[in-house]
CSV table of C-alpha atoms in Angstrom, one decimal:
chain,number,residue,atom,x,y,z
A,1,MET,CA,-11.1,-3.5,-6.1
A,2,ASP,CA,-14.4,-1.9,-7.1
A,3,ILE,CA,-13.7,1.0,-4.8
A,4,VAL,CA,-10.2,1.5,-6.4
A,5,GLY,CA,-11.5,1.1,-9.9
A,6,ASP,CA,-14.2,3.7,-9.4
A,7,ASP,CA,-11.8,6.3,-8.0
A,8,PRO,CA,-10.5,8.5,-10.9
A,9,LYS,CA,-7.4,9.6,-8.9
A,10,PHE,CA,-5.9,6.1,-9.3
A,11,SER,CA,-3.1,5.6,-11.8
A,12,PRO,CA,-1.9,2.1,-12.9
A,13,LYS,CA,1.0,2.5,-10.3
A,14,HIS,CA,-1.5,3.2,-7.5
A,15,ILE,CA,-3.5,0.1,-8.6
A,16,SER,CA,-0.4,-2.0,-8.8
A,17,LEU,CA,0.7,-1.0,-5.3
A,18,MET,CA,-2.8,-1.5,-3.8
A,19,LEU,CA,-2.9,-5.0,-5.3
A,20,ALA,CA,0.5,-5.7,-3.8
A,21,ILE,CA,-0.7,-4.6,-0.4
A,22,LEU,CA,-3.8,-6.7,-0.7
A,23,TYR,CA,-1.6,-9.7,-1.8
A,24,PHE,CA,0.5,-9.5,1.4
A,25,PHE,CA,-2.7,-8.9,3.5
A,26,ARG,CA,-4.2,-12.1,2.2
A,27,LYS,CA,-0.9,-14.0,2.3
A,28,GLN,CA,-0.4,-13.1,6.0
A,29,GLY,CA,-3.9,-14.2,7.0
A,30,GLY,CA,-6.0,-11.1,6.3
A,31,ILE,CA,-5.0,-9.5,9.6
A,32,ASN,CA,-4.5,-5.7,10.0
A,33,PRO,CA,-1.9,-4.3,10.3
A,34,VAL,CA,0.1,-6.0,7.5
A,35,PRO,CA,3.9,-6.1,8.3
A,36,VAL,CA,5.7,-5.7,5.1
A,37,PHE,CA,9.0,-4.2,3.8
A,38,SER,CA,9.0,-1.6,1.0
A,39,ILE,CA,11.2,-3.7,-1.2
A,40,GLN,CA,8.7,-6.5,-1.0
A,41,LEU,CA,5.9,-4.2,-2.1
A,42,ARG,CA,7.9,-2.6,-4.8
A,43,ASP,CA,8.9,-6.0,-6.2
A,44,GLN,CA,5.3,-7.3,-6.1
A,45,ALA,CA,3.9,-4.1,-7.6
A,46,LYS,CA,6.7,-3.9,-10.3
A,47,ILE,CA,7.6,-0.4,-9.2
A,48,ARG,CA,11.4,0.1,-9.5
A,49,SER,CA,11.6,3.7,-8.5
A,50,GLU,CA,11.7,4.5,-4.7
A,51,ARG,CA,10.4,8.0,-5.5
A,52,ILE,CA,7.3,6.7,-7.4
A,53,TYR,CA,6.7,4.1,-4.6
A,54,TYR,CA,6.8,6.7,-1.8
A,55,TYR,CA,4.7,9.1,-4.0
A,56,CYS,CA,2.0,6.4,-4.4
A,57,MET,CA,2.1,5.4,-0.8
A,58,LYS,CA,1.6,9.0,0.3
A,59,ASP,CA,-1.4,9.3,-2.0
A,60,LEU,CA,-3.0,6.0,-0.7
A,61,LYS,CA,-2.5,7.3,2.8
A,62,GLN,CA,-3.8,10.8,2.0
A,63,TRP,CA,-6.9,9.4,0.2
A,64,GLY,CA,-7.7,7.2,3.3
A,65,TYR,CA,-7.2,3.8,1.8
A,66,ILE,CA,-4.3,2.9,4.1
A,67,LYS,CA,-2.6,3.9,7.3
A,68,ILE,CA,1.1,3.3,7.6
A,69,LYS,CA,3.5,3.2,10.4
A,70,PRO,CA,6.9,3.2,8.8
A,71,SER,CA,9.8,1.5,10.7
A,72,PHE,CA,12.8,3.4,9.2
A,73,LYS,CA,14.9,0.3,10.2
A,74,PRO,CA,16.1,-2.1,7.5
A,75,ASP,CA,15.4,-5.2,9.6
A,76,VAL,CA,11.9,-4.1,10.9
A,77,ALA,CA,8.9,-4.2,8.6
A,78,SER,CA,6.5,-1.2,8.3
A,79,GLN,CA,2.9,-1.7,9.4
A,80,ILE,CA,0.2,-1.0,6.9
A,81,THR,CA,-3.4,-1.0,8.0
A,82,LEU,CA,-6.1,-1.3,5.3
A,83,ARG,CA,-9.3,0.6,5.8
A,84,GLU,CA,-12.4,-1.6,6.2
A,85,ILE,CA,-14.4,-2.2,3.0
A,86,GLY,CA,-17.2,0.3,2.8
A,87,LYS,CA,-15.8,2.5,5.5
A,88,LYS,CA,-14.7,6.0,4.6
A,89,GLU,CA,-12.2,7.8,6.7
């Protein structure tokens, strides 16, 4: 979280979404990639708007904090890979 806190680009929504991703990462054993549905992340992050959710996910991906393989299927989770701590991509 120090990395996120030091990055001036992060808004409260970005931080909330990153915390939600970290929550599921830890809950599922700390293994990359993290299989998770967007509705789960939105609920955990308290982000109601799909538009805001996708905007923040795009930013996190673009800034190199995550990689995402979206499923586009309602019954298959997307795969989110967190970058290694201290590693810049």
